[in-house]
Coordinates of C-alpha atoms in Angstrom, one line a residue:
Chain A
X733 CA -18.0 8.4 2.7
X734 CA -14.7 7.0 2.0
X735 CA -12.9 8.3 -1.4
X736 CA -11.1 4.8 -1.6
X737 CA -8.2 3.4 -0.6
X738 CA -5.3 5.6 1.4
X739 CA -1.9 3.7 2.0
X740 CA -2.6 0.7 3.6
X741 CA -6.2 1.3 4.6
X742 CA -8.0 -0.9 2.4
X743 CA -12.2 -0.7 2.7
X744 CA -13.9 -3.6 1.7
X745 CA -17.0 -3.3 -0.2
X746 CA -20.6 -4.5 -0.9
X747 CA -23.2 -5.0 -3.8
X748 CA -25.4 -1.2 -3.7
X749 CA -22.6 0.1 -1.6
X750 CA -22.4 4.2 -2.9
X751 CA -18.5 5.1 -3.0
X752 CA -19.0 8.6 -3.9
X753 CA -19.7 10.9 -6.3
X754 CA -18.7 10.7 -9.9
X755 CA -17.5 14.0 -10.4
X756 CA -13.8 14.1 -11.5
X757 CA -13.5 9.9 -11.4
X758 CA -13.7 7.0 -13.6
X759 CA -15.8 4.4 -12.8
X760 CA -13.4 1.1 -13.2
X761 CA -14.8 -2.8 -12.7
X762 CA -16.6 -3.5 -10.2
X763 CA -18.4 -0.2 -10.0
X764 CA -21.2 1.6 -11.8
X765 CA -22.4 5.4 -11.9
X766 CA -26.4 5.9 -11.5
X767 CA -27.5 9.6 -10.5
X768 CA -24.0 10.8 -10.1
X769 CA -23.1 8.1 -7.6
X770 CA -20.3 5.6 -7.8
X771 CA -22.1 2.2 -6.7
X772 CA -19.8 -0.9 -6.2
X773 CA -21.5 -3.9 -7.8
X774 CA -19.0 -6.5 -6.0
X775 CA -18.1 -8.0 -3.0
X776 CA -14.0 -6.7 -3.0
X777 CA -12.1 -4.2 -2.0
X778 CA -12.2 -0.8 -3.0
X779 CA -9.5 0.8 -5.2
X780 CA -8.1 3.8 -6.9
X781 CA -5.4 3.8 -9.6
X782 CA -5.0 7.5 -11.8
X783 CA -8.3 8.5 -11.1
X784 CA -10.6 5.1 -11.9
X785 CA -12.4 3.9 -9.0
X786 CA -12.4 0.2 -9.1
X787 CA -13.3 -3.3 -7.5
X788 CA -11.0 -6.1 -6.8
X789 CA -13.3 -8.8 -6.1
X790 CA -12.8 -11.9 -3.5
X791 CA -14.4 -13.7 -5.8
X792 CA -14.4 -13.7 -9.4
X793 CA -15.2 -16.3 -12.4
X794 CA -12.8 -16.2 -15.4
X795 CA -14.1 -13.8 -18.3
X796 CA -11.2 -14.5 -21.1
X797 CA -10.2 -11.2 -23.3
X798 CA -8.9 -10.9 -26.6
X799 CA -4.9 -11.8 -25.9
X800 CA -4.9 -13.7 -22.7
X801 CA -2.4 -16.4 -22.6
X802 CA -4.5 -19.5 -21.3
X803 CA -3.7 -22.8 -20.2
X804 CA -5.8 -25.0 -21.6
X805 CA -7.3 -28.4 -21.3
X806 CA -8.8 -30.7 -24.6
X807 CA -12.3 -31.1 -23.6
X808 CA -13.7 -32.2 -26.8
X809 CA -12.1 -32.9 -30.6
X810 CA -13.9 -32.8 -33.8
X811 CA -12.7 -33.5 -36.9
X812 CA -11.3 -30.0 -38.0
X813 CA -11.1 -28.3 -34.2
X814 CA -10.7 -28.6 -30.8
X815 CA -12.9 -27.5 -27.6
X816 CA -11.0 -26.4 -24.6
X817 CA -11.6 -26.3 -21.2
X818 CA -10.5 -22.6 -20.2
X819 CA -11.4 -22.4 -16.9
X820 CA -14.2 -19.9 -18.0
X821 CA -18.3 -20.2 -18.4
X822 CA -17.8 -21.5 -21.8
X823 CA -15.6 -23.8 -23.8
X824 CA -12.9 -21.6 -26.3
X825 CA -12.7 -23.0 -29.9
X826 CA -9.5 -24.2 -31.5
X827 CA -9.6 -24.7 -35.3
X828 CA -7.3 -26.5 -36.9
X829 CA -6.3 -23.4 -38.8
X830 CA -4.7 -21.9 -35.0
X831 CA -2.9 -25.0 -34.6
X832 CA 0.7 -25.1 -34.6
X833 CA 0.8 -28.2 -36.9
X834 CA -0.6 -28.6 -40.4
X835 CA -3.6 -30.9 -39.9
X836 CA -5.2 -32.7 -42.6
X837 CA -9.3 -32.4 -42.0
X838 CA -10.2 -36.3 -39.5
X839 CA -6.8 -35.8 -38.3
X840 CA -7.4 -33.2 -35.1
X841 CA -6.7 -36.6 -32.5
X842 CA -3.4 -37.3 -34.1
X843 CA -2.3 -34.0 -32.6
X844 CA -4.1 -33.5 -29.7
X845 CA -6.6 -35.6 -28.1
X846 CA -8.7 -35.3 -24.7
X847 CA -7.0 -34.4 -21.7
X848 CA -3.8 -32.5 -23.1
X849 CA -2.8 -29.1 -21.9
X850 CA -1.9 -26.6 -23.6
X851 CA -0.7 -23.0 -23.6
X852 CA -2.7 -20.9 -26.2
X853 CA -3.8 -17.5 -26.4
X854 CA -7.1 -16.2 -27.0
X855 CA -7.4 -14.8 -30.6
X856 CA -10.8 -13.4 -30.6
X857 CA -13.7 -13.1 -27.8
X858 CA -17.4 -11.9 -29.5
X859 CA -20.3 -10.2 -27.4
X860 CA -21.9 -13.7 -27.4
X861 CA -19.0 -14.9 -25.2
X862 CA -17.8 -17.6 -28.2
X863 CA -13.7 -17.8 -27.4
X864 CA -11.3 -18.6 -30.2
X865 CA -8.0 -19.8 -28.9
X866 CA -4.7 -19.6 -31.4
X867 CA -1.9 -21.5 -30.8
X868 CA 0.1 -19.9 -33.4
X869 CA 2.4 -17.4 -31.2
X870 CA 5.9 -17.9 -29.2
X871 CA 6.1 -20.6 -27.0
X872 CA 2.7 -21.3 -27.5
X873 CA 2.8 -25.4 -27.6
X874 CA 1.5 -28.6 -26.2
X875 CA 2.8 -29.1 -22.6
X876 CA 3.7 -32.7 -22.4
X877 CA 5.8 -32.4 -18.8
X878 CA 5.5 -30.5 -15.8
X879 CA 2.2 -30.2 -13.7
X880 CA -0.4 -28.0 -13.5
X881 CA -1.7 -25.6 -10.4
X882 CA -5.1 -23.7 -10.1
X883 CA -5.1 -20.5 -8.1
X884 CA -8.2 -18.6 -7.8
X885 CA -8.6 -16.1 -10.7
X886 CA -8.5 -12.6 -8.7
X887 CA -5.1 -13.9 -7.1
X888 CA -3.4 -14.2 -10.3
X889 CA -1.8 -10.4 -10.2
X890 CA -0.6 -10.8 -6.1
X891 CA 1.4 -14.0 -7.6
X892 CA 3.2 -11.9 -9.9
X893 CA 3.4 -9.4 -8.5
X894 CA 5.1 -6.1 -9.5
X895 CA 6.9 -6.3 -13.0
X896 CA 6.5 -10.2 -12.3
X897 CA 8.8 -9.5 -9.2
X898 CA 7.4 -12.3 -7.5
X899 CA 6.9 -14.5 -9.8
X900 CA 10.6 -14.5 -10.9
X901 CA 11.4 -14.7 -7.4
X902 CA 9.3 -17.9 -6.9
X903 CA 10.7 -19.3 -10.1
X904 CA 14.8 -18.9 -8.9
X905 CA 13.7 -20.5 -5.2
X906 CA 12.6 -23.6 -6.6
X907 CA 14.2 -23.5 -10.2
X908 CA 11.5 -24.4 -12.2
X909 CA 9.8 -23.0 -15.7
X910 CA 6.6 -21.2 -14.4
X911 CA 3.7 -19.8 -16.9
X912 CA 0.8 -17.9 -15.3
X913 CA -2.5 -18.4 -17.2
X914 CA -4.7 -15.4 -16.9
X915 CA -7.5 -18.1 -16.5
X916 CA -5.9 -19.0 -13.3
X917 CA -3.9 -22.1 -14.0
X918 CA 0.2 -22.5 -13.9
X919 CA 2.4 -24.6 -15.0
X920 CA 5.4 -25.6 -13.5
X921 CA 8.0 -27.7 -14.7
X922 CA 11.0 -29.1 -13.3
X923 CA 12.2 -31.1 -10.9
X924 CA 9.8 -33.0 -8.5
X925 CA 10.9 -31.3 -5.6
X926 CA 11.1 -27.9 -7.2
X927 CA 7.4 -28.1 -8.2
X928 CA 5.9 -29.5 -5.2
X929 CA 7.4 -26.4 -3.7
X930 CA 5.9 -24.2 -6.1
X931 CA 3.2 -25.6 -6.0
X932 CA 2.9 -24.8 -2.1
X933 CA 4.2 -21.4 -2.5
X934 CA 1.8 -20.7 -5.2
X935 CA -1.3 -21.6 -2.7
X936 CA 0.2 -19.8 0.1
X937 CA 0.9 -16.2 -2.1
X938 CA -3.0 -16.9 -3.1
X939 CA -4.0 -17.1 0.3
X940 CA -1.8 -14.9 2.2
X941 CA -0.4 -12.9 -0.1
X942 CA -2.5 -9.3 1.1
X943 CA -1.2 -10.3 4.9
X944 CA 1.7 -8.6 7.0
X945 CA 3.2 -11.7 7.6
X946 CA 3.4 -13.1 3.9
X947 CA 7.1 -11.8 3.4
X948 CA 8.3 -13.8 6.5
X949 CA 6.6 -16.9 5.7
X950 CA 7.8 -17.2 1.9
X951 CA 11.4 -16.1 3.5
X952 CA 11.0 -19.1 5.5
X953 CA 9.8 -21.6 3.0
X954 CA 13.2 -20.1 0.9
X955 CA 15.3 -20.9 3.3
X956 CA 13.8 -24.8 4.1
X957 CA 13.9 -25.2 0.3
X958 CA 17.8 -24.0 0.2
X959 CA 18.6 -26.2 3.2
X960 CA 16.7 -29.3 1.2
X961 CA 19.1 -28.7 -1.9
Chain B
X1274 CA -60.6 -11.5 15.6
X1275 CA -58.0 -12.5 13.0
X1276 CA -58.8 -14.5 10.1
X1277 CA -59.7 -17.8 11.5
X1278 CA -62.7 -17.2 14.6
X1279 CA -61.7 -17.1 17.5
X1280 CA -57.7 -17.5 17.4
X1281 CA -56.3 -14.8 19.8
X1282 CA -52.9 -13.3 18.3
X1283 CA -52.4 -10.2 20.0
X1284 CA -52.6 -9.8 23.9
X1285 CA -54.9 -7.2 25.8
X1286 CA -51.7 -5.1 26.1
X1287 CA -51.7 -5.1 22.8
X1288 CA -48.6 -7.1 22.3
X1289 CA -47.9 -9.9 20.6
X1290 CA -48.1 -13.9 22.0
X1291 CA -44.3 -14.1 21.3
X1292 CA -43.8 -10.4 23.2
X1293 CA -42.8 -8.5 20.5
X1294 CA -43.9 -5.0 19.6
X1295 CA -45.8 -4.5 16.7
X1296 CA -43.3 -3.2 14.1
X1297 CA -40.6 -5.7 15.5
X1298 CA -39.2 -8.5 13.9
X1299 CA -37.7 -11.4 15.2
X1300 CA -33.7 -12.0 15.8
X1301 CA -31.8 -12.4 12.4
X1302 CA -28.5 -14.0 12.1
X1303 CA -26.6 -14.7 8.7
X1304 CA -23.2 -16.2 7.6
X1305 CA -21.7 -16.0 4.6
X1306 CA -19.5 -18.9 3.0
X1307 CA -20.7 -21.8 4.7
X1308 CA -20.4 -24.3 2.1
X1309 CA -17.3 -24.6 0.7
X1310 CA -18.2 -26.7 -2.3
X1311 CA -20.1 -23.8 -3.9
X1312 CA -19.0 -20.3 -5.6
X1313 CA -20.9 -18.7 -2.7
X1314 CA -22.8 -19.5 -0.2
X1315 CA -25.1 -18.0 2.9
X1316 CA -27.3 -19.3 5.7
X1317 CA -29.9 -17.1 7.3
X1318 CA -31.8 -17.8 11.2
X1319 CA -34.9 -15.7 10.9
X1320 CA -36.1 -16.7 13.9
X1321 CA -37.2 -20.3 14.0
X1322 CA -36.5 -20.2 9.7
X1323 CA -33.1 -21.9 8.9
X1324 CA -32.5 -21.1 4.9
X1325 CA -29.0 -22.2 3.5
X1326 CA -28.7 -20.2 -0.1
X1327 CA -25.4 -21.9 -2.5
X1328 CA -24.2 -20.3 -5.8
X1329 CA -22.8 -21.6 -8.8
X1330 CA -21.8 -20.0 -11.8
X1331 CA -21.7 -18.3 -14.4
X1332 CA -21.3 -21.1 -16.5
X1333 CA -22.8 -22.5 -20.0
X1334 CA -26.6 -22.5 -19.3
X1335 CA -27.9 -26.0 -20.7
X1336 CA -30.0 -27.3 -22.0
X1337 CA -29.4 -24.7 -24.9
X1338 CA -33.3 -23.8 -25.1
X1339 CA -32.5 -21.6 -22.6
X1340 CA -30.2 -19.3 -23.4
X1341 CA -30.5 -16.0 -24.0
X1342 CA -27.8 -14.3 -26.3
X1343 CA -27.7 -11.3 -24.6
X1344 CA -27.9 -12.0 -20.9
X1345 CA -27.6 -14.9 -18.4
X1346 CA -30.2 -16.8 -17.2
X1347 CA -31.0 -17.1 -13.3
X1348 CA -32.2 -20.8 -12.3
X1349 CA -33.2 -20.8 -8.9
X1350 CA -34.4 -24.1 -6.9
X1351 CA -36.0 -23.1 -3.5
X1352 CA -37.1 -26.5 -1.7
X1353 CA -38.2 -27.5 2.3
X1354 CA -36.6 -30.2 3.4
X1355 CA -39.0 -32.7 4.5
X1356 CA -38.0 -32.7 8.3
X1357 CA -38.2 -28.4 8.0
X1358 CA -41.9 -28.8 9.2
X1359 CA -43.5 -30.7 11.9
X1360 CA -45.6 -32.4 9.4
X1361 CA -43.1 -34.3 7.5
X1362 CA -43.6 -32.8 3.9
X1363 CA -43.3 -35.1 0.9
X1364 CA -39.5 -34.4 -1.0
X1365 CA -38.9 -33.2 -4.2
X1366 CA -41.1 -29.9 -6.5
X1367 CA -44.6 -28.9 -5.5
X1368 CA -46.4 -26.1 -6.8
X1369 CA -45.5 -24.0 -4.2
X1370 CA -41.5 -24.4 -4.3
X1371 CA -41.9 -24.1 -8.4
X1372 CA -44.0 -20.9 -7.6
X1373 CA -41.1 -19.3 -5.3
X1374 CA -38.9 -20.7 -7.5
X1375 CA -39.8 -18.5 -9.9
X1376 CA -40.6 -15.4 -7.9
X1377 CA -37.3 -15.6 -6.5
X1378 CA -35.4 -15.7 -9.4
X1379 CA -37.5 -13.0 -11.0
X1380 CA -36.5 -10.4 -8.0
X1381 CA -32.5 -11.7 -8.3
X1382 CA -33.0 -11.0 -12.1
X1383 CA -33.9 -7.2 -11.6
X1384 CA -30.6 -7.1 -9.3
X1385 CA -28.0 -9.5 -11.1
X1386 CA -26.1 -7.5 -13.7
X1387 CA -27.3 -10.3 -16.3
X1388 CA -26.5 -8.9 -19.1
X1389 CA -22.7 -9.0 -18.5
X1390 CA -22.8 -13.1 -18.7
X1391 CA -24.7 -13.7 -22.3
X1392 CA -25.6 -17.3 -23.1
X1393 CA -24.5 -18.1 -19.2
X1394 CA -26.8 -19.6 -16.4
X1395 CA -26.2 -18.5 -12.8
X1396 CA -27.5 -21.6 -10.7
X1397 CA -28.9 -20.5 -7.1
X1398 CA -30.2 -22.9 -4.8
X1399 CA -32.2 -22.5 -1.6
X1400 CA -32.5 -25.0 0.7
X1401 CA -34.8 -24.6 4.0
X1402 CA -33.6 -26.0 6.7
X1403 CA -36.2 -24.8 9.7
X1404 CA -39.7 -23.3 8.8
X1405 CA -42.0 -21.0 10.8
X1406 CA -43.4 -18.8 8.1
X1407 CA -41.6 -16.0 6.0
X1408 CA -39.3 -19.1 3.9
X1409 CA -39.7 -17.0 0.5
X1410 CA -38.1 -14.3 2.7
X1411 CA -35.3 -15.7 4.4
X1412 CA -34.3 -17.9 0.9
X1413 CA -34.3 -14.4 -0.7
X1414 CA -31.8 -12.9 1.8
X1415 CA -29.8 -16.0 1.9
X1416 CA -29.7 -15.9 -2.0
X1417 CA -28.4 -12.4 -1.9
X1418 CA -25.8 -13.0 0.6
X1419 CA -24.7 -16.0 -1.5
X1420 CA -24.3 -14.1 -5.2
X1421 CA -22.4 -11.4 -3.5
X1422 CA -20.0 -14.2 -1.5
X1423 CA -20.0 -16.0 -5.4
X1424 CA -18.3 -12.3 -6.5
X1425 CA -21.4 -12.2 -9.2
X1426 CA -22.2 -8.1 -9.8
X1427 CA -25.6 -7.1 -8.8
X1428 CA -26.7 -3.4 -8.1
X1429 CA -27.5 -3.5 -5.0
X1430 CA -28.2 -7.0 -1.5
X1431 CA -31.7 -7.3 -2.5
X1432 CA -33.2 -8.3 1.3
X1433 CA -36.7 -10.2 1.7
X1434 CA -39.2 -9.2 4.2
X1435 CA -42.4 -9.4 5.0
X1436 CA -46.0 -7.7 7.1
X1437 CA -49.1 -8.7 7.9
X1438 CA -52.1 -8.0 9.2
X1439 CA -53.9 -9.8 12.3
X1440 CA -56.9 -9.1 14.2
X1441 CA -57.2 -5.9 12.1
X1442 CA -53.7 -4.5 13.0
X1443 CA -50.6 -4.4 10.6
X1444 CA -47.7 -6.2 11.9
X1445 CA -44.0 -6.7 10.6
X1446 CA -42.8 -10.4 10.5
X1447 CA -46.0 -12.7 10.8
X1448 CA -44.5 -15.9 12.8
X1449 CA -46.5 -19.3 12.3
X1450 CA -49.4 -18.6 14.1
X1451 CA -49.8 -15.1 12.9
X1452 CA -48.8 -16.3 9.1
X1453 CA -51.9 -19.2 9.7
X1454 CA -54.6 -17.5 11.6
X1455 CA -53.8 -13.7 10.6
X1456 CA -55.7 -11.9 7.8
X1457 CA -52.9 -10.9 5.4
X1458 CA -49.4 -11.3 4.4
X1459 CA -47.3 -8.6 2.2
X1460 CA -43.9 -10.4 2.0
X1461 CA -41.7 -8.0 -0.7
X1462 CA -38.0 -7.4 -1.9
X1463 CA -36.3 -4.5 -1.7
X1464 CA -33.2 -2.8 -2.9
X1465 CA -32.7 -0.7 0.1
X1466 CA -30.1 1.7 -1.2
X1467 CA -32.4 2.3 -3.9
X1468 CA -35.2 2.3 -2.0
X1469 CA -37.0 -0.4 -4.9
X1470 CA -39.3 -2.5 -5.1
X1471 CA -38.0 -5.9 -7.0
X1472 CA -41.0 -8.5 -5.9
X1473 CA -44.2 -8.3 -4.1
X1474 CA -47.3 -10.6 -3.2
X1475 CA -49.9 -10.5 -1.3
X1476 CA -52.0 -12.9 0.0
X1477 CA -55.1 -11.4 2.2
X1478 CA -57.0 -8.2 1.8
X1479 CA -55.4 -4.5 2.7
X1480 CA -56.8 -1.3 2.9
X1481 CA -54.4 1.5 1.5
X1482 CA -54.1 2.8 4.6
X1483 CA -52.8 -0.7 6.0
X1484 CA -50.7 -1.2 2.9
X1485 CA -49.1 1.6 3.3
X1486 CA -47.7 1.2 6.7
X1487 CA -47.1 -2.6 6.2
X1488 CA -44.2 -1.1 3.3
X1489 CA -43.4 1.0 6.0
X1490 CA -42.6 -1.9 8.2
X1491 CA -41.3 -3.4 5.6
X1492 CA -38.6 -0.7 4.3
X1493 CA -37.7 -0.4 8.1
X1494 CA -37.0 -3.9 8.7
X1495 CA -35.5 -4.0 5.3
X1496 CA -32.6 -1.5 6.3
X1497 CA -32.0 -3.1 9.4
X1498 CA -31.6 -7.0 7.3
X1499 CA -29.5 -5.0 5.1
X1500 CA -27.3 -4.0 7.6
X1501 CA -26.8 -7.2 8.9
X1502 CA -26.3 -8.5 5.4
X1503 CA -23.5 -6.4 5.2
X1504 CA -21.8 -6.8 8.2
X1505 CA -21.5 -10.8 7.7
X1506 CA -19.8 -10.1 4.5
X1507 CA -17.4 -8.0 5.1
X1508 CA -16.9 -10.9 9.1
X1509 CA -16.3 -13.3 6.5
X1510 CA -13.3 -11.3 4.8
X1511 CA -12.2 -8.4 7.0
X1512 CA -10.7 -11.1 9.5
X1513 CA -8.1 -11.4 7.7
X1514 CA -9.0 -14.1 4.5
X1515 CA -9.3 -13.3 1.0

């Protein structure tokens, strides 16, 4: 049995797959421990960070957490709250009191009506999965310019990579604002150009970021956008 | 004689009319992520059997009536297309599609890690392409194939199988004319790292002795589904994508 992932050797793993024994590791997400076994209860790859054994799926859905910073759509308004489209299994709740704005009760659509985006943060999650969103918080606002990009949800940490290395790389290529949304939306803004790049670079890192040739490709696309400006 | 006079299903060597021995079962392909539209998706050849599984979810279940508050809810929709059989069968729910409808998503229930998606539904839908008896079976695998390519935790690949018994022997795998003129049919899902049992029916009389080496059969042919279960995941994403 493989104790999990060694340098570069990466072992993908199935549903019921045992991993190990328990003894001495944490079972992380993605894994459970029946009879002293480690079981992996996803299709991902298997990995180990300070003793917790742990999943990274393929495929994942969003499951929001208390603080994630979320970009949000306006699915529905009511007269004292808005419901937004977080990319999740349910709508997230935005009262009137976690708006940014004072808002008299009938006046929610004077603010924010269906099909704005927004960049909130999610104030409370319960065990029944209802979401509250808050946009009281820096830089927390209505987006009214730039465009929007969704990149699958277990991608999110290969586009920023480490201490946002990437991320900050990608933003001085094509010199645009870029906020990641842990639901798996980003918004650029910025030139057209610049954000038609992004937005290409963004779905390349998702797809090819785990590959050997990643580096030489996003060199590449550097270099064609620096010849461009 | 099997079940219906004098329909002759094994030969005087003791073989069966397709050739195959008497604990083996016929060739089994699967592919995972064939249908790009949906969270996760699998297609399974049992031999003549074509059953394309999709996946969708977690997401609000609706209507609201059927939510539970401390788990998700598993909708499954098996259904033959109408071209699957020679007889043309009439589209749309019969008994017998609501009936593995429900089995089905009472063995993916006792797999699925519900209780980590309250209030959610997880929408699975079988579709069978090519019949020649053991559908429930194939749809099953497909559906497990599919929930693991959808990323949805589950305990274990729950794999569908089924025995039989004709002209007083137990066989694995009844094919058509075994499934029509045979005696009995034991189709079950396992958890085969587990070694559980998560569905069974049984249509057709047993004796213990029979059963007993039917789930024999059936826990061999299981491991070897399993295996193939896994190996088209990890074709799908050890290429290269992910």
């Amino acid at each position: 049995m493989s104790q999990g992932q060694n340098g570069a050797e990466q072992r993908l793993v199935t549903p019921g797959m045992a991993i190990g024994p328990s003894a001495g590791k944490r079972a992380g997400s993605g894994i459970i421990t029946e009879q002293e076994t480690m079981i992996a209860t996803q299709l991902g790859w298997l990995q180990e960070k300070n003793n917790t054994m742990s999943v990274h799926p393929i495929h994942s859905a969003y499951m929001p957490r208390s603080g994630d910073l979320v970009v949000a759509n306006v699915a529905e308004v009511r007269n004292n709250l808005w419901f937004m489209d977080i990319n999740g299994a349910f709508q997230g709740l935005l009262p009137m009191s976690l708006a940014p704005w004072k808002v008299e009760f009938g006046a929610a659509r004077q603010h924010m009506d269906v099909g704005n985006v927004v960049l909130a943060r999610v104030q409370e999650v319960d065990e029944c999965h209802n979401v509250v969103l808050t946009m009281k918080g820096v830089g927390l606002r209505r987006l009214n310019q730039g465009a929007v990009e969704s990149i699958p949800v277990q991608h999110i940490d290969r586009v920023r990579g480490d201490n946002n290395s990437l991320l900050q790389r990608l933003r001085d290529a094509c010199d645009c604002r870029i906020m990641v949304g842990e639901n798996g939306r980003v918004w650029i803004d910025g030139d057209s150009k610049g954000i038609a790049w992004a937005r290409k670079a963004l779905q390349m890192v998702a797809e090819k970021g785990h590959t050997t040739e990643f580096e030489a490709i996003l060199a590449e696309m550097e270099q064609e956008k620096k010849g461009d400006a | 004689m099997g079940g219906y006079g004098d329909v002759q299903l094994l030969r005087d060597d003791g073989s069966r009319l397709d050739g195959r021995k008497l604990d083996e079962m016929r060739p089994v392909k699967i592919e995972a992520g064939v249908l790009p539209a949906a969270d996760g998706s699998a297609m399974v050849t049992h031999g003549l059997n074509v059953a394309v599984a999709a996946v969708y979810g977690p997401m609000e279940a609706h209507p609201r009536k059927i939510q539970r508050q401390d788990r998700a809810v598993i909708d499954v929709r098996y259904n033959m297309a109408p071209f699957s059989t020679s007889d043309r069968i009439r589209p749309g729910f019969n008994r017998r599609s609501r009936e593995i409808s429900k089995v089905t998503a009472e063995a993916l229930e006792s797999v699925v890690l519900v209780e980590r998606y309250p209030r959610s539904k997880i929408r699975v839908e079988i579709e069978i392409l090519a019949a020649e008896a053991g559908t429930r079976c194939a749809g099953i695998t497909a559906a497990a194939v599919a929930l693991a390519d959808a990323g949805i935790p589950m305990r274990d690949l729950i794999v569908g199988v089924a025995s039989g018994k004709i002209e007083d022997t137990v066989v694995l795998d009844l094919d058509k004319a075994e499934d029509n003129y045979g005696q009995a049919d034991l189709p079950v899902g396992i958890l085969p790292n587990t070694g559980e049992i998560a569905f069974l029916q049984m249509d057709g009389d047993l004796s213990p002795d029979e059963y007993n080496l039917a789930m024999e059969y059936n826990f061999k042919a299981a491991k070897e589904i399993h295996e193939i279960m896994v190996e088209a995941l990890q074709k799908r994403y050890e290429g290269g994508e992910a």
